[in-house]
mmCIF file of C-alpha atoms and ligand atoms in Angstrom:
data_model
loop_
_atom_site.group_PDB
_atom_site.id
_atom_site.type_symbol
_atom_site.label_atom_id
_atom_site.label_comp_id
_atom_site.label_asym_id
_atom_site.label_seq_id
_atom_site.Cartn_x
_atom_site.Cartn_y
_atom_site.Cartn_z
ATOM 1 C CA UNK V 1 -17.815 -31.230 -16.116
ATOM 2 C CA UNK V 2 -14.946 -28.922 -17.235
ATOM 3 C CA UNK V 3 -11.655 -28.862 -15.317
ATOM 4 C CA UNK V 4 -12.154 -25.592 -13.929
ATOM 5 C CA UNK V 5 -15.571 -26.663 -12.355
ATOM 6 C CA UNK V 6 -13.957 -29.832 -10.820
ATOM 7 C CA UNK V 7 -11.216 -27.674 -9.258
ATOM 8 C CA UNK V 8 -13.718 -25.198 -8.146
ATOM 9 C CA UNK V 9 -15.551 -27.839 -6.420
ATOM 10 C CA UNK V 10 -12.474 -29.198 -4.437
ATOM 11 C CA UNK V 11 -11.631 -25.787 -2.957
ATOM 12 C CA UNK V 12 -11.975 -25.578 0.786
ATOM 13 C CA UNK V 13 -14.795 -23.486 1.894
ATOM 14 C CA UNK V 14 -13.086 -20.693 3.358
ATOM 15 C CA UNK V 15 -10.855 -20.272 0.237
ATOM 16 C CA UNK V 16 -13.576 -20.656 -2.369
ATOM 17 C CA UNK V 17 -14.810 -16.934 -1.802
ATOM 18 C CA UNK V 18 -11.349 -15.379 -1.664
ATOM 19 C CA UNK V 19 -10.148 -12.813 -3.914
ATOM 20 C CA UNK V 20 -6.373 -12.309 -4.321
ATOM 21 C CA UNK V 21 -4.621 -9.276 -2.775
ATOM 22 C CA UNK V 22 -4.068 -6.477 -5.160
ATOM 23 C CA UNK V 23 -0.638 -4.949 -4.669
ATOM 24 C CA UNK V 24 0.403 -1.467 -5.599
ATOM 25 C CA UNK V 25 1.391 -1.414 -9.354
ATOM 26 C CA UNK V 26 5.204 -2.183 -9.798
ATOM 27 C CA UNK V 27 7.315 0.510 -11.221
ATOM 28 C CA UNK V 28 8.751 -1.708 -13.978
ATOM 29 C CA UNK V 29 5.314 -2.496 -15.149
ATOM 30 C CA UNK V 30 4.282 1.112 -15.562
ATOM 31 C CA UNK V 31 7.626 2.147 -17.129
ATOM 32 C CA UNK V 32 7.342 -0.752 -19.760
ATOM 33 C CA UNK V 33 3.655 0.207 -20.312
ATOM 34 C CA UNK V 34 4.242 3.945 -20.806
ATOM 35 C CA UNK V 35 7.883 4.002 -22.121
ATOM 36 C CA UNK V 36 8.636 6.129 -19.070
ATOM 37 C CA UNK V 37 11.988 6.031 -17.027
ATOM 38 C CA UNK V 38 11.285 8.122 -14.027
ATOM 39 C CA UNK V 39 8.286 6.480 -12.424
ATOM 40 C CA UNK V 40 7.716 6.907 -8.853
ATOM 41 C CA UNK V 41 5.748 4.651 -6.719
ATOM 42 C CA UNK V 42 4.020 6.194 -3.691
ATOM 43 C CA UNK V 43 1.537 3.299 -3.531
ATOM 44 C CA UNK V 44 2.724 0.637 -0.815
ATOM 45 C CA UNK V 45 4.046 2.786 2.217
ATOM 46 C CA UNK V 46 7.683 1.719 1.674
ATOM 47 C CA UNK V 47 10.639 3.698 2.717
ATOM 48 C CA UNK V 48 11.650 6.371 -0.013
ATOM 49 C CA UNK V 49 15.149 6.527 1.393
ATOM 50 C CA UNK V 50 16.015 3.102 -0.005
ATOM 51 C CA UNK V 51 17.577 0.037 1.851
ATOM 52 C CA UNK V 52 19.855 1.064 4.771
ATOM 53 C CA UNK V 53 23.616 0.801 3.999
ATOM 54 C CA UNK V 54 24.000 -1.058 7.237
ATOM 55 C CA UNK V 55 21.594 -3.855 5.875
ATOM 56 C CA UNK V 56 23.209 -4.061 2.548
ATOM 57 C CA UNK V 57 26.659 -4.420 4.252
ATOM 58 C CA UNK V 58 25.158 -7.149 6.359
ATOM 59 C CA UNK V 59 23.614 -8.935 3.476
ATOM 60 C CA UNK V 60 26.999 -8.981 1.453
ATOM 61 C CA UNK V 61 28.826 -10.357 4.597
ATOM 62 C CA UNK V 62 26.105 -13.252 4.802
ATOM 63 C CA UNK V 63 26.091 -14.386 1.301
ATOM 64 C CA UNK V 64 28.492 -17.019 1.792
ATOM 65 C CA UNK V 65 25.960 -18.863 4.168
ATOM 66 C CA UNK V 66 23.481 -18.938 1.329
ATOM 67 C CA UNK V 67 23.880 -22.863 0.840
ATOM 68 C CA UNK V 68 23.058 -23.452 4.422
ATOM 69 C CA UNK V 69 19.666 -23.270 5.982
ATOM 70 C CA UNK V 70 18.922 -20.113 8.068
ATOM 71 C CA UNK V 71 18.744 -20.430 11.901
ATOM 72 C CA UNK V 72 15.171 -21.547 12.177
ATOM 73 C CA UNK V 73 14.851 -20.233 15.791
ATOM 74 C CA UNK V 74 16.294 -16.900 14.708
ATOM 75 C CA UNK V 75 18.594 -17.144 18.089
ATOM 76 C CA UNK V 76 20.595 -14.073 17.496
ATOM 77 C CA UNK V 77 17.797 -11.778 16.001
ATOM 78 C CA UNK V 78 15.501 -12.574 18.886
ATOM 79 C CA UNK V 79 18.280 -11.795 21.386
ATOM 80 C CA UNK V 80 18.769 -8.421 19.676
ATOM 81 C CA UNK V 81 14.880 -7.683 19.561
ATOM 82 C CA UNK V 82 14.597 -8.715 23.174
ATOM 83 C CA UNK V 83 17.367 -6.281 24.226
ATOM 84 C CA UNK V 84 15.861 -3.604 22.082
ATOM 85 C CA UNK V 85 12.513 -3.844 23.868
ATOM 86 C CA UNK V 86 13.837 -4.812 27.407
ATOM 87 C CA UNK V 87 11.698 -8.190 26.961
ATOM 88 C CA UNK V 88 12.419 -11.708 26.897
ATOM 89 C CA UNK V 89 13.457 -13.605 23.705
ATOM 90 C CA UNK V 90 10.726 -16.394 24.423
ATOM 91 C CA UNK V 91 8.168 -13.743 23.713
ATOM 92 C CA UNK V 92 9.280 -13.071 20.138
ATOM 93 C CA UNK V 93 8.167 -14.949 17.099
ATOM 94 C CA UNK V 94 9.711 -14.172 13.629
ATOM 95 C CA UNK V 95 7.702 -14.168 10.446
ATOM 96 C CA UNK V 96 8.258 -14.086 6.574
ATOM 97 C CA UNK V 97 6.854 -10.387 6.807
ATOM 98 C CA UNK V 98 4.490 -9.489 9.423
ATOM 99 C CA UNK V 99 1.966 -11.027 7.064
ATOM 100 C CA UNK V 100 3.011 -14.342 7.897
ATOM 101 C CA UNK V 101 2.244 -13.781 11.494
ATOM 102 C CA UNK V 102 -1.215 -12.497 10.684
ATOM 103 C CA UNK V 103 -1.804 -15.818 8.791
ATOM 104 C CA UNK V 104 -0.353 -17.968 11.474
ATOM 105 C CA UNK V 105 -2.474 -16.326 14.014
ATOM 106 C CA UNK V 106 -5.458 -17.175 12.084
ATOM 107 C CA UNK V 107 -4.253 -20.703 11.348
ATOM 108 C CA UNK V 108 -3.687 -21.331 15.026
ATOM 109 C CA UNK V 109 -6.952 -19.943 16.504
ATOM 110 C CA UNK V 110 -9.640 -19.991 13.818
ATOM 111 C CA UNK V 111 -11.905 -22.696 12.574
ATOM 112 C CA UNK V 112 -15.245 -22.772 11.185
ATOM 113 C CA UNK V 113 -17.542 -21.739 13.885
ATOM 114 C CA UNK V 114 -15.474 -19.260 15.351
ATOM 115 C CA UNK V 115 -15.074 -15.615 14.576
ATOM 116 C CA UNK V 116 -12.747 -12.830 14.180
ATOM 117 C CA UNK V 117 -13.351 -9.304 14.466
ATOM 118 C CA UNK V 118 -11.734 -6.311 12.525
ATOM 119 C CA UNK V 119 -12.538 -2.796 11.169
ATOM 120 C CA UNK V 120 -14.385 -2.174 7.939
ATOM 121 C CA UNK V 121 -11.385 0.136 6.900
ATOM 122 C CA UNK V 122 -8.451 -2.078 7.748
ATOM 123 C CA UNK V 123 -5.647 -4.133 6.244
ATOM 124 C CA UNK V 124 -6.917 -6.380 3.434
ATOM 125 C CA UNK V 125 -4.781 -9.180 4.852
ATOM 126 C CA UNK V 126 -7.096 -9.601 8.006
ATOM 127 C CA UNK V 127 -10.010 -10.550 5.758
ATOM 128 C CA UNK V 128 -7.868 -12.870 3.612
ATOM 129 C CA UNK V 129 -6.300 -14.583 6.627
ATOM 130 C CA UNK V 130 -9.698 -14.937 8.327
ATOM 131 C CA UNK V 131 -11.757 -15.980 5.396
ATOM 132 C CA UNK V 132 -9.223 -18.746 4.327
ATOM 133 C CA UNK V 133 -9.883 -20.628 7.708
ATOM 134 C CA UNK V 134 -13.646 -20.704 7.263
ATOM 135 C CA UNK V 135 -14.239 -18.576 10.525
ATOM 136 C CA UNK V 136 -16.840 -15.971 10.371
ATOM 137 C CA UNK V 137 -15.570 -12.310 9.810
ATOM 138 C CA UNK V 138 -17.174 -9.884 11.841
ATOM 139 C CA UNK V 139 -16.559 -6.287 10.150
ATOM 140 C CA UNK V 140 -17.030 -3.475 12.690
ATOM 141 C CA UNK V 141 -18.114 0.021 11.327
ATOM 142 C CA UNK V 142 -15.519 2.669 11.461
ATOM 143 C CA UNK V 143 -16.093 6.235 12.924
ATOM 144 C CA UNK V 144 -18.037 8.521 10.496
ATOM 145 C CA UNK V 145 -16.192 10.963 8.418
ATOM 146 C CA UNK V 146 -17.899 13.764 10.454
ATOM 147 C CA UNK V 147 -15.882 12.488 13.433
ATOM 148 C CA UNK V 148 -13.451 15.517 13.962
ATOM 149 C CA UNK V 149 -10.483 13.778 15.578
ATOM 150 C CA UNK V 150 -10.495 10.366 13.975
ATOM 151 C CA UNK V 151 -12.662 10.523 10.787
ATOM 152 C CA UNK V 152 -12.780 6.894 9.476
ATOM 153 C CA UNK V 153 -10.734 5.553 12.450
ATOM 154 C CA UNK V 154 -11.443 2.518 14.683
ATOM 155 C CA UNK V 155 -14.460 2.682 16.663
ATOM 156 C CA UNK V 156 -13.306 0.505 19.617
ATOM 157 C CA UNK V 157 -16.829 0.553 21.103
ATOM 158 C CA UNK V 158 -18.180 -0.811 17.970
ATOM 159 C CA UNK V 159 -15.526 -3.483 17.760
ATOM 160 C CA UNK V 160 -16.076 -4.530 21.493
ATOM 161 C CA UNK V 161 -19.859 -4.866 20.750
ATOM 162 C CA UNK V 162 -19.041 -7.643 18.060
ATOM 163 C CA UNK V 163 -16.935 -9.857 20.402
ATOM 164 C CA UNK V 164 -18.693 -12.760 21.695
ATOM 165 C CA UNK V 165 -18.055 -16.398 22.874
ATOM 166 C CA UNK V 166 -17.024 -17.347 19.648
ATOM 167 C CA UNK V 167 -14.610 -14.615 18.760
ATOM 168 C CA UNK V 168 -11.010 -15.916 19.038
ATOM 169 C CA UNK V 169 -9.200 -13.002 17.525
ATOM 170 C CA UNK V 170 -9.664 -9.140 17.048
ATOM 171 C CA UNK V 171 -7.341 -7.513 14.441
ATOM 172 C CA UNK V 172 -6.414 -3.712 15.021
ATOM 173 C CA UNK V 173 -3.872 -1.694 13.219
ATOM 174 C CA UNK V 174 -2.359 1.372 15.145
ATOM 175 C CA UNK V 175 -1.669 3.578 13.179
ATOM 176 C CA UNK V 176 -4.381 2.130 10.978
ATOM 177 C CA UNK V 177 -3.817 1.426 7.243
ATOM 178 C CA UNK V 178 -5.368 2.744 5.035
ATOM 179 C CA UNK V 179 -6.809 5.588 7.046
ATOM 180 C CA UNK V 180 -3.586 6.760 8.976
ATOM 181 C CA UNK V 181 -5.633 7.165 12.194
ATOM 182 C CA UNK V 182 -4.582 5.873 15.604
ATOM 183 C CA UNK V 183 -5.916 5.101 18.911
ATOM 184 C CA UNK V 184 -4.337 6.734 22.273
ATOM 185 C CA UNK V 185 -2.769 4.708 25.173
ATOM 186 C CA UNK V 186 -5.943 5.235 27.523
ATOM 187 C CA UNK V 187 -8.486 4.201 25.017
ATOM 188 C CA UNK V 188 -6.467 1.224 23.595
ATOM 189 C CA UNK V 189 -5.720 -0.055 27.230
ATOM 190 C CA UNK V 190 -9.281 0.257 28.354
ATOM 191 C CA UNK V 191 -10.353 -1.709 25.204
ATOM 192 C CA UNK V 192 -8.016 -4.487 25.634
ATOM 193 C CA UNK V 193 -9.052 -4.559 29.545
ATOM 194 C CA UNK V 194 -12.744 -4.970 28.256
ATOM 195 C CA UNK V 195 -12.030 -7.975 25.978
ATOM 196 C CA UNK V 196 -12.496 -11.430 27.528
ATOM 197 C CA UNK V 197 -9.468 -13.433 28.307
ATOM 198 C CA UNK V 198 -10.600 -16.151 25.462
ATOM 199 C CA UNK V 199 -10.372 -13.526 22.814
ATOM 200 C CA UNK V 200 -6.916 -12.602 21.423
ATOM 201 C CA UNK V 201 -6.252 -8.919 20.606
ATOM 202 C CA UNK V 202 -3.695 -8.506 17.674
ATOM 203 C CA UNK V 203 -2.320 -4.960 17.690
ATOM 204 C CA UNK V 204 -0.525 -4.482 14.379
ATOM 205 C CA UNK V 205 2.086 -1.667 14.738
ATOM 206 C CA UNK V 206 3.490 -1.837 11.261
ATOM 207 C CA UNK V 207 3.772 2.007 11.393
ATOM 208 C CA UNK V 208 4.677 2.257 15.042
ATOM 209 C CA UNK V 209 8.133 3.391 14.678
ATOM 210 C CA UNK V 210 7.081 6.569 12.806
ATOM 211 C CA UNK V 211 4.870 7.917 15.594
ATOM 212 C CA UNK V 212 6.034 10.759 17.550
ATOM 213 C CA UNK V 213 3.100 11.429 19.906
ATOM 214 C CA UNK V 214 3.774 10.984 23.568
ATOM 215 C CA UNK V 215 0.277 9.451 23.949
ATOM 216 C CA UNK V 216 1.101 6.526 21.361
ATOM 217 C CA UNK V 217 0.680 3.486 23.560
ATOM 218 C CA UNK V 218 3.755 1.198 24.558
ATOM 219 C CA UNK V 219 1.744 -1.654 24.074
ATOM 220 C CA UNK V 220 4.975 -3.968 24.473
ATOM 221 C CA UNK V 221 4.849 -2.991 28.123
ATOM 222 C CA UNK V 222 1.348 -4.446 28.520
ATOM 223 C CA UNK V 223 2.272 -8.072 27.670
ATOM 224 C CA UNK V 224 2.471 -9.081 31.329
ATOM 225 C CA UNK V 225 -0.960 -7.610 31.923
ATOM 226 C CA UNK V 226 -2.613 -9.136 29.026
ATOM 227 C CA UNK V 227 -2.034 -13.009 28.241
ATOM 228 C CA UNK V 228 -4.187 -12.407 25.204
ATOM 229 C CA UNK V 229 -2.345 -9.534 23.599
ATOM 230 C CA UNK V 230 -0.112 -10.119 20.498
ATOM 231 C CA UNK V 231 1.815 -7.094 19.103
ATOM 232 C CA UNK V 232 2.883 -7.305 15.489
ATOM 233 C CA UNK V 233 5.794 -5.214 13.975
ATOM 234 C CA UNK V 234 7.721 -5.280 10.719
ATOM 235 C CA UNK V 235 11.104 -4.533 9.063
ATOM 236 C CA UNK V 236 9.017 -3.453 6.003
ATOM 237 C CA UNK V 237 8.189 0.124 6.767
ATOM 238 C CA UNK V 238 10.458 2.477 8.476
ATOM 239 C CA UNK V 239 13.491 0.039 8.193
ATOM 240 C CA UNK V 240 13.425 0.033 4.504
ATOM 241 C CA UNK V 241 13.409 -3.926 3.957
ATOM 242 C CA UNK V 242 9.746 -4.663 2.474
ATOM 243 C CA UNK V 243 11.621 -6.808 -0.261
ATOM 244 C CA UNK V 244 13.258 -9.222 2.275
ATOM 245 C CA UNK V 245 10.105 -10.260 4.035
ATOM 246 C CA UNK V 246 10.681 -10.209 7.698
ATOM 247 C CA UNK V 247 8.416 -9.143 10.738
ATOM 248 C CA UNK V 248 7.887 -10.334 14.322
ATOM 249 C CA UNK V 249 5.349 -10.719 17.100
ATOM 250 C CA UNK V 250 5.761 -10.135 20.826
ATOM 251 C CA UNK V 251 3.356 -11.915 23.189
ATOM 252 C CA UNK V 252 3.616 -14.188 26.277
ATOM 253 C CA UNK V 253 5.708 -17.191 25.770
ATOM 254 C CA UNK V 254 2.779 -19.860 25.698
ATOM 255 C CA UNK V 255 1.285 -17.849 22.855
ATOM 256 C CA UNK V 256 4.539 -17.506 20.903
ATOM 257 C CA UNK V 257 4.883 -21.256 21.573
ATOM 258 C CA UNK V 258 1.617 -21.988 19.613
ATOM 259 C CA UNK V 259 2.683 -19.910 16.715
ATOM 260 C CA UNK V 260 6.262 -21.816 16.546
ATOM 261 C CA UNK V 261 4.068 -24.932 16.059
ATOM 262 C CA UNK V 262 2.338 -23.745 12.910
ATOM 263 C CA UNK V 263 5.256 -21.803 11.329
ATOM 264 C CA UNK V 264 7.608 -23.253 8.660
ATOM 265 C CA UNK V 265 10.682 -24.306 10.373
ATOM 266 C CA UNK V 266 12.593 -21.940 8.241
ATOM 267 C CA UNK V 267 10.274 -19.211 7.552
ATOM 268 C CA UNK V 268 12.715 -16.308 7.703
ATOM 269 C CA UNK V 269 15.869 -16.504 5.479
ATOM 270 C CA UNK V 270 19.377 -15.807 6.290
ATOM 271 C CA UNK V 271 19.712 -12.447 4.488
ATOM 272 C CA UNK V 272 16.676 -11.112 6.134
ATOM 273 C CA UNK V 273 17.787 -12.204 9.544
ATOM 274 C CA UNK V 274 21.317 -10.431 9.155
ATOM 275 C CA UNK V 275 19.813 -7.362 7.597
ATOM 276 C CA UNK V 276 17.231 -6.940 10.322
ATOM 277 C CA UNK V 277 19.908 -7.292 13.031
ATOM 278 C CA UNK V 278 21.886 -4.568 11.365
ATOM 279 C CA UNK V 279 19.242 -2.116 10.846
ATOM 280 C CA UNK V 280 17.947 -2.706 14.387
ATOM 281 C CA UNK V 281 21.048 -0.929 15.582
ATOM 282 C CA UNK V 282 21.024 1.690 12.753
ATOM 283 C CA UNK V 283 19.616 4.439 14.801
ATOM 284 C CA UNK V 284 20.840 7.149 12.190
ATOM 285 C CA UNK V 285 18.825 5.706 9.382
ATOM 286 C CA UNK V 286 15.656 5.252 11.496
ATOM 287 C CA UNK V 287 15.797 8.662 12.801
ATOM 288 C CA UNK V 288 16.488 10.080 9.358
ATOM 289 C CA UNK V 289 13.363 8.409 8.063
ATOM 290 C CA UNK V 290 11.335 9.356 10.966
ATOM 291 C CA UNK V 291 12.132 13.105 10.736
ATOM 292 C CA UNK V 292 11.647 13.284 7.033
ATOM 293 C CA UNK V 293 8.370 11.468 7.371
ATOM 294 C CA UNK V 294 7.191 13.808 9.992
ATOM 295 C CA UNK V 295 8.212 16.931 7.835
ATOM 296 C CA UNK V 296 6.784 15.420 4.755
ATOM 297 C CA UNK V 297 3.313 14.538 6.317
ATOM 298 C CA UNK V 298 3.016 18.404 7.037
ATOM 299 C CA UNK V 299 4.186 19.634 3.739
ATOM 300 C CA UNK V 300 2.106 16.987 1.733
ATOM 301 C CA UNK V 301 -1.133 17.347 4.043
ATOM 302 C CA UNK V 302 -0.874 21.163 3.665
ATOM 303 C CA UNK V 303 -0.318 20.874 -0.093
ATOM 304 C CA UNK V 304 -3.271 18.610 -0.730
ATOM 305 C CA UNK V 305 -5.488 20.806 1.388
ATOM 306 C CA UNK V 306 -4.434 23.890 -0.689
ATOM 307 C CA UNK V 307 -5.474 21.769 -3.649
ATOM 308 C CA UNK V 308 -9.085 21.926 -2.036
ATOM 309 C CA UNK V 309 -8.733 18.153 -1.115
ATOM 310 C CA UNK V 310 -9.743 16.721 2.261
ATOM 311 C CA UNK V 311 -7.133 14.775 4.133
ATOM 312 C CA UNK V 312 -7.603 12.405 7.012
ATOM 313 C CA UNK V 313 -5.118 13.435 9.731
ATOM 314 C CA UNK V 314 -2.448 10.727 9.510
ATOM 315 C CA UNK V 315 0.495 9.678 11.770
ATOM 316 C CA UNK V 316 1.716 7.002 9.377
ATOM 317 C CA UNK V 317 3.959 7.362 6.314
ATOM 318 C CA UNK V 318 0.957 7.812 3.949
ATOM 319 C CA UNK V 319 -2.262 9.915 3.832
ATOM 320 C CA UNK V 320 -5.712 8.973 2.784
ATOM 321 C CA UNK V 321 -7.125 11.939 0.531
ATOM 322 C CA UNK V 322 -10.904 12.273 -0.332
ATOM 323 C CA UNK V 323 -10.965 13.467 -4.014
ATOM 324 C CA UNK V 324 -14.612 14.465 -3.814
ATOM 325 C CA UNK V 325 -15.518 12.252 -6.800
ATOM 326 C CA UNK V 326 -14.665 8.670 -7.906
ATOM 327 C CA UNK V 327 -10.959 8.804 -7.625
ATOM 328 C CA UNK V 328 -10.219 5.950 -10.325
ATOM 329 C CA UNK V 329 -9.774 8.487 -13.186
ATOM 330 C CA UNK V 330 -7.482 10.656 -11.063
ATOM 331 C CA UNK V 331 -5.480 7.486 -10.099
ATOM 332 C CA UNK V 332 -5.276 6.743 -13.954
ATOM 333 C CA UNK V 333 -4.321 10.245 -14.834
ATOM 334 C CA UNK V 334 -1.505 10.096 -12.362
ATOM 335 C CA UNK V 335 -0.279 6.936 -13.725
ATOM 336 C CA UNK V 336 0.032 8.796 -17.125
ATOM 337 C CA UNK V 337 2.569 11.203 -15.521
ATOM 338 C CA UNK V 338 4.436 8.438 -13.885
ATOM 339 C CA UNK V 339 3.114 8.455 -10.501
ATOM 340 C CA UNK V 340 1.661 5.405 -8.845
ATOM 341 C CA UNK V 341 -0.425 5.903 -5.894
ATOM 342 C CA UNK V 342 -3.187 3.604 -4.169
ATOM 343 C CA UNK V 343 -6.750 3.540 -5.204
ATOM 344 C CA UNK V 344 -8.568 2.056 -2.184
ATOM 345 C CA UNK V 345 -12.027 1.003 -3.945
ATOM 346 C CA UNK V 346 -11.363 -2.484 -2.670
ATOM 347 C CA UNK V 347 -11.301 -1.165 0.908
ATOM 348 C CA UNK V 348 -14.677 0.237 0.395
ATOM 349 C CA UNK V 349 -13.436 3.953 -0.379
ATOM 350 C CA UNK V 350 -13.848 4.546 -3.991
ATOM 351 C CA UNK V 351 -13.600 8.303 -3.683
ATOM 352 C CA UNK V 352 -10.218 8.140 -1.723
ATOM 353 C CA UNK V 353 -6.551 7.589 -2.854
ATOM 354 C CA UNK V 354 -3.882 6.541 -0.336
ATOM 355 C CA UNK V 355 -0.655 8.372 -1.040
ATOM 356 C CA UNK V 356 2.633 7.272 0.506
ATOM 357 C CA UNK V 357 5.142 9.911 1.535
ATOM 358 C CA UNK V 358 8.046 9.998 -0.859
ATOM 359 C CA UNK V 359 11.253 12.031 -0.758
ATOM 360 C CA UNK V 360 10.496 15.847 -0.601
ATOM 361 C CA UNK V 361 10.838 16.298 -4.395
ATOM 362 C CA UNK V 362 8.679 13.348 -5.121
ATOM 363 C CA UNK V 363 6.036 14.881 -2.905
ATOM 364 C CA UNK V 364 6.330 18.117 -4.689
ATOM 365 C CA UNK V 365 5.966 16.211 -8.088
ATOM 366 C CA UNK V 366 3.048 14.531 -6.968
ATOM 367 C CA UNK V 367 1.401 17.892 -5.738
ATOM 368 C CA UNK V 368 2.020 19.712 -9.052
ATOM 369 C CA UNK V 369 0.887 16.866 -11.293
ATOM 370 C CA UNK V 370 -2.266 16.615 -9.060
ATOM 371 C CA UNK V 371 -2.872 20.326 -9.461
ATOM 372 C CA UNK V 372 -2.793 20.016 -13.319
ATOM 373 C CA UNK V 373 -4.923 17.097 -13.312
ATOM 374 C CA UNK V 374 -7.617 18.762 -11.070
ATOM 375 C CA UNK V 375 -7.415 22.051 -12.839
ATOM 376 C CA UNK V 376 -8.501 20.007 -16.094
ATOM 377 C CA UNK V 377 -11.386 18.134 -14.421
ATOM 378 C CA UNK V 378 -12.884 21.338 -12.595
HETATM 379 C C1 PLP M 1 2.448 -2.869 5.628
HETATM 380 C C2 PLP M 1 1.686 -3.433 6.580
HETATM 381 C C3 PLP M 1 2.138 -4.553 7.092
HETATM 382 C C4 PLP M 1 3.417 -5.082 6.829
HETATM 383 O O1 PLP M 1 3.413 -6.254 6.289
HETATM 384 P P1 PLP M 1 4.709 -7.158 5.918
HETATM 385 O O2 PLP M 1 4.232 -8.390 5.572
HETATM 386 O O3 PLP M 1 5.486 -7.121 7.302
HETATM 387 O O4 PLP M 1 5.540 -6.400 4.905
HETATM 388 C C5 PLP M 1 1.356 -5.157 8.177
HETATM 389 N N1 PLP M 1 0.184 -4.532 8.693
HETATM 390 C C6 PLP M 1 -0.241 -3.523 8.032
HETATM 391 C C7 PLP M 1 -1.492 -2.681 8.638
HETATM 392 C C8 PLP M 1 0.543 -3.011 6.949
HETATM 393 O O5 PLP M 1 0.071 -1.822 6.558
#
């Protein structure tokens, strides 16, 4: 037997079928492939403003602590987050990115014989986290494209219908990635209220800070009411710190305590904790990002529609666009012009591209290159 086969046979059951996560193409990789120098990446929903100056200053100030282990309890940052949300620090768990928390939830609550529910068009990490444990993944169908308000959005009734006695976790992103769709306060509250107490509902609000709608749920206020609710947030998106890897969850303390048992003792590094603390108080940066994003959403959506494309209405920092044909060749053509967007064939959406909002001039560059590409095809 070859070494490959021996190793293959040793793999834990849940891990055997896993395919690694495919990240957006890195800028440096494309620049060296094409000999370009002005590549833009609109592929990973990062903040185009770049890292906040407040965070950079905090990082510089904490560099001398690099020989020390970080504060494993994240004491100061948890205090600040608790004050920010008018809640209790015991409800907060820090993670090495919110990805860490998604995996910790799966490790803590899933085993073979249990199940987790998530939407057919949802963050790929849910699938990876669930499958690795050997638990069953129950994938709920999304709304049809013909749904006027929320095409491809979460069908909460369909999700509810999949929950049974074995279901330990439900993962739901709001706003959702990759669709940009969202659930309003009434429907999400009714959904969570309908879920049995032995099933934990994980509401992933990675893009929550971008949302300006009055009717967007304040889920953190529901944690007293629902002991089985976990809200996940991140510093990777509006806070502009994706490279540092820091996110957090908010839940009742007993659930936080379970995550505390399975996490690595020092899962969030010094620099990330300092930077997060700084940007949490940096209201100017966040407000600038939010305003630029809401203006960019309108401009980019209008521009794409005027190219004859169908855009799923989004409230995140990205849009999902129906190219009306297999999108891979358009993705490649955009790459040749130095623009990286995200193909979503791996999400089951081969005709779509997900485009993150950039700076206004980057959005314009995307629209004009796309116009040229589409004119050549048509
Ligand atoms: C980007 C994203 C995250 C953030 O992941 P981090 O590990 O915090 O960088 C989480 N959930 C969803 C749905 C996302 O799109």
